[in-house]
Amino acid sequence: MARALAIFFWILAIGTAGVFIARPIWLPEVISLHGVEVDAHMNLTFAFAGGAFFLAQVLLGVCLWRFGGNRSGPALYWHESPRMEIAWTLVTAVIFIGLGVRGSVVWAQTYLTDASPNALEVEVTGQQFAWNVRYAGPDGKFGRTRPDKVNDSEGNYIGVDENDPAGQDDVTTQNLIAIPVNRQIKVIVRSRDVLHSFFVPALRVKQDAVPGMGIPVHFTATKIGEYEVACAELCGMQHFKMRSRFLVMSNADFTAWLKARTPQ
Ligand SMILES: [Cu+2]
């Protein structure tokens, strides 16, 4: 029985390691500048945590194989070994603190730095169960929004105030975001009802949308193509279908795309 259990733990260890190495289900290919760093840090974390898990399971199997079964007499054991306890505590502390420090540097580069003044601003407002997107238009200014102007039947999902001249050229779309490639984008994440989370897996960007707040997050996409935005915060019965297309275009294509939608 003990040997069967040992084999079980070895298969578990090899199977788990195999899944992490082969990655049959994983995030899509990364397409942002900072995402490369995020992936590197995630891989490092998996290497340490996965390595420790693998060794622990293999060792457990070895002990079961060697010492398990019907043995007569008491097992050999000792009560304590301060040297070993200090060693494994120190090694674990160094690894965890080291990973934490490295991770916070990666985090700070994205979340604790301001976007460049040349970044393109896009406002993304979550609602049950769609993503509303707004561009400032040629004047570079977002118009005022007012809750009492929200009118779903007229397509004014975020309540743009038609009396504010700055808002008259604003471009709005729903479940469709386009951005130019290789230019920094500053997304202001909002919600008009409950908590949502703006998640673009290919960018390695995830930011909660909190009612009453405009939370900035910036990134630079490096590859033209069509990607996906998902809501990563359970926000109601139809949360599963709250998704948006995310298009990364050449600068010329993006300019034409935006112009075609700009109110004249
Ligand atoms: Cu949602």
mmCIF file of C-alpha atoms and ligand atoms in Angstrom:
data_model
loop_
_atom_site.group_PDB
_atom_site.id
_atom_site.type_symbol
_atom_site.label_atom_id
_atom_site.label_comp_id
_atom_site.label_asym_id
_atom_site.label_seq_id
_atom_site.Cartn_x
_atom_site.Cartn_y
_atom_site.Cartn_z
ATOM 1 C CA MET A 1 0.000 0.000 0.000
ATOM 2 C CA ALA A 2 2.766 2.415 0.960
ATOM 3 C CA ARG A 3 4.563 1.749 -2.309
ATOM 4 C CA ALA A 4 1.387 2.272 -4.324
ATOM 5 C CA LEU A 5 0.997 5.600 -2.535
ATOM 6 C CA ALA A 6 4.611 6.464 -3.339
ATOM 7 C CA ILE A 7 3.970 5.822 -7.028
ATOM 8 C CA PHE A 8 0.827 7.968 -6.812
ATOM 9 C CA PHE A 9 2.833 10.919 -5.458
ATOM 10 C CA TRP A 10 5.488 10.532 -8.156
ATOM 11 C CA ILE A 11 2.869 10.462 -10.895
ATOM 12 C CA LEU A 12 1.215 13.502 -9.317
ATOM 13 C CA ALA A 13 4.537 15.362 -9.240
ATOM 14 C CA ILE A 14 5.473 14.489 -12.834
ATOM 15 C CA GLY A 15 1.943 15.127 -14.119
ATOM 16 C CA THR A 16 1.703 18.536 -12.445
ATOM 17 C CA ALA A 17 5.151 19.578 -13.599
ATOM 18 C CA GLY A 18 4.278 18.370 -17.116
ATOM 19 C CA VAL A 19 1.118 20.487 -17.228
ATOM 20 C CA PHE A 20 3.030 23.591 -16.131
ATOM 21 C CA ILE A 21 5.772 22.996 -18.669
ATOM 22 C CA ALA A 22 3.496 22.079 -21.623
ATOM 23 C CA ARG A 23 0.817 24.690 -20.687
ATOM 24 C CA PRO A 24 -2.094 23.309 -22.711
ATOM 25 C CA ILE A 25 -4.290 26.087 -21.254
ATOM 26 C CA TRP A 26 -2.538 29.380 -20.713
ATOM 27 C CA LEU A 27 -2.741 33.099 -21.308
ATOM 28 C CA PRO A 28 -2.552 34.212 -24.964
ATOM 29 C CA GLU A 29 0.732 35.434 -26.405
ATOM 30 C CA VAL A 30 1.768 38.672 -24.687
ATOM 31 C CA ILE A 31 1.428 41.859 -26.798
ATOM 32 C CA SER A 32 2.453 44.648 -24.434
ATOM 33 C CA LEU A 33 5.766 46.135 -23.346
ATOM 34 C CA HIS A 34 5.207 45.683 -19.615
ATOM 35 C CA GLY A 35 3.547 42.276 -20.132
ATOM 36 C CA VAL A 36 6.922 40.721 -20.965
ATOM 37 C CA GLU A 37 8.100 41.626 -17.458
ATOM 38 C CA VAL A 38 4.867 40.345 -15.921
ATOM 39 C CA ASP A 39 5.339 37.002 -17.670
ATOM 40 C CA ALA A 40 8.983 36.780 -16.621
ATOM 41 C CA HIS A 41 8.000 37.333 -13.013
ATOM 42 C CA MET A 42 5.156 34.829 -13.199
ATOM 43 C CA ASN A 43 7.528 32.228 -14.679
ATOM 44 C CA LEU A 44 10.049 32.848 -11.920
ATOM 45 C CA THR A 45 7.343 32.435 -9.265
ATOM 46 C CA PHE A 46 6.180 29.205 -10.876
ATOM 47 C CA ALA A 47 9.755 27.935 -11.109
ATOM 48 C CA PHE A 48 10.303 28.376 -7.349
ATOM 49 C CA ALA A 49 6.862 27.277 -6.189
ATOM 50 C CA GLY A 50 6.631 24.455 -8.743
ATOM 51 C CA GLY A 51 10.180 23.299 -7.988
ATOM 52 C CA ALA A 52 9.444 23.167 -4.249
ATOM 53 C CA PHE A 53 6.179 21.305 -4.867
ATOM 54 C CA PHE A 54 7.883 18.803 -7.190
ATOM 55 C CA LEU A 55 10.743 18.088 -4.771
ATOM 56 C CA ALA A 56 8.374 17.761 -1.801
ATOM 57 C CA GLN A 57 6.141 15.233 -3.590
ATOM 58 C CA VAL A 58 9.093 13.216 -4.879
ATOM 59 C CA LEU A 59 10.630 13.150 -1.411
ATOM 60 C CA LEU A 60 7.321 12.119 0.111
ATOM 61 C CA GLY A 61 7.233 9.201 -2.340
ATOM 62 C CA VAL A 62 10.830 8.255 -1.503
ATOM 63 C CA CYS A 63 10.038 8.178 2.221
ATOM 64 C CA LEU A 64 6.920 6.085 1.652
ATOM 65 C CA TRP A 65 8.845 3.661 -0.542
ATOM 66 C CA ARG A 66 11.712 3.229 1.858
ATOM 67 C CA PHE A 67 10.099 3.437 5.263
ATOM 68 C CA GLY A 68 6.436 2.571 4.643
ATOM 69 C CA GLY A 69 4.796 -0.818 5.045
ATOM 70 C CA ASN A 70 4.720 -3.242 7.930
ATOM 71 C CA ARG A 71 7.879 -2.600 9.851
ATOM 72 C CA SER A 72 8.330 -3.806 13.369
ATOM 73 C CA GLY A 73 9.554 -1.586 16.158
ATOM 74 C CA PRO A 74 9.293 2.170 16.644
ATOM 75 C CA ALA A 75 10.443 4.502 13.912
ATOM 76 C CA LEU A 76 13.698 6.374 14.282
ATOM 77 C CA TYR A 77 13.141 10.064 14.888
ATOM 78 C CA TRP A 78 14.603 13.061 16.590
ATOM 79 C CA HIS A 79 12.860 15.911 18.329
ATOM 80 C CA GLU A 80 14.346 19.019 16.911
ATOM 81 C CA SER A 81 17.170 20.450 14.896
ATOM 82 C CA PRO A 82 17.514 24.216 15.349
ATOM 83 C CA ARG A 83 20.064 24.366 12.558
ATOM 84 C CA MET A 84 17.676 22.809 10.030
ATOM 85 C CA GLU A 85 14.764 24.922 11.210
ATOM 86 C CA ILE A 86 16.786 28.125 10.899
ATOM 87 C CA ALA A 87 18.016 27.025 7.451
ATOM 88 C CA TRP A 88 14.605 26.283 5.916
ATOM 89 C CA THR A 89 13.027 29.351 7.495
ATOM 90 C CA LEU A 90 15.783 31.575 6.117
ATOM 91 C CA VAL A 91 15.718 30.031 2.640
ATOM 92 C CA THR A 92 11.917 30.337 2.450
ATOM 93 C CA ALA A 93 11.996 33.921 3.745
ATOM 94 C CA VAL A 94 14.661 34.971 1.239
ATOM 95 C CA ILE A 95 12.718 33.426 -1.660
ATOM 96 C CA PHE A 96 9.360 34.917 -0.655
ATOM 97 C CA ILE A 97 10.674 38.374 0.207
ATOM 98 C CA GLY A 98 12.840 38.361 -2.930
ATOM 99 C CA LEU A 99 9.863 37.453 -5.132
ATOM 100 C CA GLY A 100 7.741 40.072 -3.383
ATOM 101 C CA VAL A 101 10.315 42.823 -3.915
ATOM 102 C CA ARG A 102 10.883 41.883 -7.558
ATOM 103 C CA GLY A 103 7.126 41.664 -8.159
ATOM 104 C CA SER A 104 6.480 45.061 -6.592
ATOM 105 C CA VAL A 105 9.078 46.609 -8.912
ATOM 106 C CA VAL A 106 7.249 45.149 -11.936
ATOM 107 C CA TRP A 107 3.933 46.306 -10.460
ATOM 108 C CA ALA A 108 5.216 49.815 -9.733
ATOM 109 C CA GLN A 109 6.452 50.239 -13.307
ATOM 110 C CA THR A 110 2.879 49.881 -14.527
ATOM 111 C CA TYR A 111 0.677 51.092 -11.729
ATOM 112 C CA LEU A 112 2.727 53.642 -9.800
ATOM 113 C CA THR A 113 4.028 55.621 -12.743
ATOM 114 C CA ASP A 114 2.111 58.263 -14.642
ATOM 115 C CA ALA A 115 1.262 57.782 -18.276
ATOM 116 C CA SER A 116 3.269 59.868 -20.715
ATOM 117 C CA PRO A 117 1.585 63.213 -21.589
ATOM 118 C CA ASN A 118 1.471 62.005 -25.210
ATOM 119 C CA ALA A 119 -0.512 58.900 -24.329
ATOM 120 C CA LEU A 120 -3.845 58.460 -26.063
ATOM 121 C CA GLU A 121 -6.659 58.628 -23.532
ATOM 122 C CA VAL A 122 -9.533 56.202 -23.805
ATOM 123 C CA GLU A 123 -12.351 55.991 -21.304
ATOM 124 C CA VAL A 124 -13.801 52.558 -20.637
ATOM 125 C CA THR A 125 -17.003 52.305 -18.598
ATOM 126 C CA GLY A 126 -18.319 48.952 -17.499
ATOM 127 C CA GLN A 127 -22.018 48.314 -17.124
ATOM 128 C CA GLN A 128 -24.077 45.188 -16.652
ATOM 129 C CA PHE A 129 -23.149 43.598 -19.116
ATOM 130 C CA ALA A 130 -21.163 45.592 -21.636
ATOM 131 C CA TRP A 131 -18.083 47.763 -22.060
ATOM 132 C CA ASN A 132 -18.644 51.359 -23.157
ATOM 133 C CA VAL A 133 -15.707 53.057 -24.795
ATOM 134 C CA ARG A 134 -15.178 56.770 -25.356
ATOM 135 C CA TYR A 135 -12.563 58.789 -27.225
ATOM 136 C CA ALA A 136 -12.212 62.531 -26.722
ATOM 137 C CA GLY A 137 -12.448 63.365 -30.438
ATOM 138 C CA PRO A 138 -10.481 66.078 -32.302
ATOM 139 C CA ASP A 139 -10.610 68.585 -29.415
ATOM 140 C CA GLY A 140 -8.813 66.151 -27.129
ATOM 141 C CA LYS A 141 -11.346 66.787 -24.347
ATOM 142 C CA PHE A 142 -13.944 64.458 -22.933
ATOM 143 C CA GLY A 143 -17.321 66.109 -22.577
ATOM 144 C CA ARG A 144 -19.154 66.217 -19.281
ATOM 145 C CA THR A 145 -21.255 63.223 -18.277
ATOM 146 C CA ARG A 146 -24.294 63.303 -16.016
ATOM 147 C CA PRO A 147 -26.117 60.328 -14.510
ATOM 148 C CA ASP A 148 -29.512 61.801 -15.451
ATOM 149 C CA LYS A 149 -28.446 61.879 -19.122
ATOM 150 C CA VAL A 150 -27.980 58.113 -19.257
ATOM 151 C CA ASN A 151 -30.452 56.825 -21.816
ATOM 152 C CA ASP A 152 -29.998 53.279 -23.053
ATOM 153 C CA SER A 153 -32.733 53.500 -25.691
ATOM 154 C CA GLU A 154 -30.888 56.428 -27.318
ATOM 155 C CA GLY A 155 -27.547 54.700 -27.014
ATOM 156 C CA ASN A 156 -26.255 57.208 -24.450
ATOM 157 C CA TYR A 157 -25.019 54.537 -22.078
ATOM 158 C CA ILE A 158 -22.677 56.747 -20.076
ATOM 159 C CA GLY A 159 -24.747 59.946 -20.009
ATOM 160 C CA VAL A 160 -22.728 62.285 -22.247
ATOM 161 C CA ASP A 161 -24.222 65.768 -21.798
ATOM 162 C CA GLU A 162 -25.135 67.138 -25.254
ATOM 163 C CA ASN A 163 -25.021 70.703 -23.845
ATOM 164 C CA ASP A 164 -21.284 70.538 -23.261
ATOM 165 C CA PRO A 165 -19.451 71.588 -26.453
ATOM 166 C CA ALA A 166 -16.419 69.454 -25.444
ATOM 167 C CA GLY A 167 -18.585 66.354 -25.673
ATOM 168 C CA GLN A 168 -20.061 66.964 -29.101
ATOM 169 C CA ASP A 169 -17.134 65.371 -30.934
ATOM 170 C CA ASP A 170 -16.694 62.520 -28.466
ATOM 171 C CA VAL A 171 -16.649 59.107 -30.117
ATOM 172 C CA THR A 172 -18.424 56.323 -28.284
ATOM 173 C CA THR A 173 -18.592 52.618 -29.060
ATOM 174 C CA GLN A 174 -19.852 49.605 -27.212
ATOM 175 C CA ASN A 175 -17.952 46.334 -26.889
ATOM 176 C CA LEU A 176 -15.405 47.577 -29.394
ATOM 177 C CA ILE A 177 -12.074 49.176 -28.529
ATOM 178 C CA ALA A 178 -9.506 50.140 -31.120
ATOM 179 C CA ILE A 179 -6.064 51.498 -30.341
ATOM 180 C CA PRO A 180 -2.945 52.303 -32.370
ATOM 181 C CA VAL A 181 0.049 49.976 -32.090
ATOM 182 C CA ASN A 182 3.285 51.122 -30.392
ATOM 183 C CA ARG A 183 1.713 54.152 -28.774
ATOM 184 C CA GLN A 184 1.100 54.482 -25.084
ATOM 185 C CA ILE A 185 -2.573 54.236 -24.209
ATOM 186 C CA LYS A 186 -4.048 55.556 -20.986
ATOM 187 C CA VAL A 187 -7.337 53.890 -20.212
ATOM 188 C CA ILE A 188 -9.545 55.476 -17.576
ATOM 189 C CA VAL A 189 -11.576 52.649 -16.128
ATOM 190 C CA ARG A 190 -15.029 53.458 -14.785
ATOM 191 C CA SER A 191 -18.253 51.694 -13.915
ATOM 192 C CA ARG A 192 -21.782 52.999 -14.111
ATOM 193 C CA ASP A 193 -23.332 50.397 -11.809
ATOM 194 C CA VAL A 194 -21.479 47.657 -9.940
ATOM 195 C CA LEU A 195 -17.894 46.426 -9.655
ATOM 196 C CA HIS A 196 -16.390 45.123 -12.895
ATOM 197 C CA SER A 197 -12.838 44.412 -13.892
ATOM 198 C CA PHE A 198 -11.282 45.472 -17.172
ATOM 199 C CA PHE A 199 -9.169 42.503 -18.213
ATOM 200 C CA VAL A 200 -7.214 42.258 -21.450
ATOM 201 C CA PRO A 201 -5.381 38.941 -21.158
ATOM 202 C CA ALA A 202 -3.061 39.548 -24.125
ATOM 203 C CA LEU A 203 -1.896 42.838 -22.585
ATOM 204 C CA ARG A 204 -1.570 41.403 -19.052
ATOM 205 C CA VAL A 205 -3.741 44.313 -17.906
ATOM 206 C CA LYS A 206 -6.409 43.873 -15.276
ATOM 207 C CA GLN A 207 -7.981 46.782 -13.430
ATOM 208 C CA ASP A 208 -11.114 46.859 -11.302
ATOM 209 C CA ALA A 209 -13.840 49.268 -12.380
ATOM 210 C CA VAL A 210 -15.292 50.931 -9.305
ATOM 211 C CA PRO A 211 -18.488 53.025 -9.399
ATOM 212 C CA GLY A 212 -17.688 56.685 -8.781
ATOM 213 C CA MET A 213 -14.010 56.373 -9.622
ATOM 214 C CA GLY A 214 -11.955 56.926 -12.782
ATOM 215 C CA ILE A 215 -8.941 54.666 -12.399
ATOM 216 C CA PRO A 216 -6.106 55.171 -14.895
ATOM 217 C CA VAL A 217 -4.072 52.285 -16.283
ATOM 218 C CA HIS A 218 -1.542 52.619 -19.082
ATOM 219 C CA PHE A 219 0.113 50.236 -21.510
ATOM 220 C CA THR A 220 1.645 50.025 -24.970
ATOM 221 C CA ALA A 221 0.496 47.306 -27.355
ATOM 222 C CA THR A 222 3.196 46.017 -29.687
ATOM 223 C CA LYS A 223 1.361 43.738 -32.085
ATOM 224 C CA ILE A 224 -1.425 44.469 -34.564
ATOM 225 C CA GLY A 225 -4.374 42.096 -34.308
ATOM 226 C CA GLU A 226 -7.715 41.349 -32.725
ATOM 227 C CA TYR A 227 -7.846 40.463 -29.049
ATOM 228 C CA GLU A 228 -10.437 40.278 -26.313
ATOM 229 C CA VAL A 229 -11.536 42.170 -23.220
ATOM 230 C CA ALA A 230 -13.267 40.181 -20.514
ATOM 231 C CA CYS A 231 -14.902 41.243 -17.296
ATOM 232 C CA ALA A 232 -12.889 39.655 -14.501
ATOM 233 C CA GLU A 233 -15.203 40.520 -11.629
ATOM 234 C CA LEU A 234 -18.378 38.527 -11.088
ATOM 235 C CA CYS A 235 -20.928 41.276 -11.712
ATOM 236 C CA GLY A 236 -24.279 39.555 -12.194
ATOM 237 C CA MET A 237 -26.142 36.806 -13.988
ATOM 238 C CA GLN A 238 -24.746 37.601 -17.436
ATOM 239 C CA HIS A 239 -21.196 38.336 -16.331
ATOM 240 C CA PHE A 240 -20.020 35.490 -18.570
ATOM 241 C CA LYS A 241 -20.989 37.361 -21.728
ATOM 242 C CA MET A 242 -19.520 40.732 -20.756
ATOM 243 C CA ARG A 243 -16.769 40.952 -23.330
ATOM 244 C CA SER A 244 -15.473 43.338 -25.925
ATOM 245 C CA ARG A 245 -13.418 43.142 -29.089
ATOM 246 C CA PHE A 246 -10.016 44.783 -28.730
ATOM 247 C CA LEU A 247 -8.358 45.859 -31.980
ATOM 248 C CA VAL A 248 -4.747 46.932 -32.258
ATOM 249 C CA MET A 249 -4.255 48.802 -35.526
ATOM 250 C CA SER A 250 -1.551 50.618 -37.422
ATOM 251 C CA ASN A 251 -1.528 54.335 -36.681
ATOM 252 C CA ALA A 252 -3.010 55.172 -40.114
ATOM 253 C CA ASP A 253 -5.783 52.587 -39.787
ATOM 254 C CA PHE A 254 -6.629 53.814 -36.306
ATOM 255 C CA THR A 255 -6.819 57.452 -37.423
ATOM 256 C CA ALA A 256 -9.191 56.459 -40.252
ATOM 257 C CA TRP A 257 -11.234 54.237 -37.927
ATOM 258 C CA LEU A 258 -11.680 57.052 -35.409
ATOM 259 C CA LYS A 259 -12.421 59.653 -38.077
ATOM 260 C CA ALA A 260 -15.160 57.498 -39.602
ATOM 261 C CA ARG A 261 -16.911 57.484 -36.208
ATOM 262 C CA THR A 262 -16.389 61.133 -35.276
ATOM 263 C CA PRO A 263 -19.663 63.106 -35.266
ATOM 264 C CA GLN A 264 -19.456 65.853 -37.904
HETATM 265 CU CU CU B 1 -18.767 42.919 -15.300
#
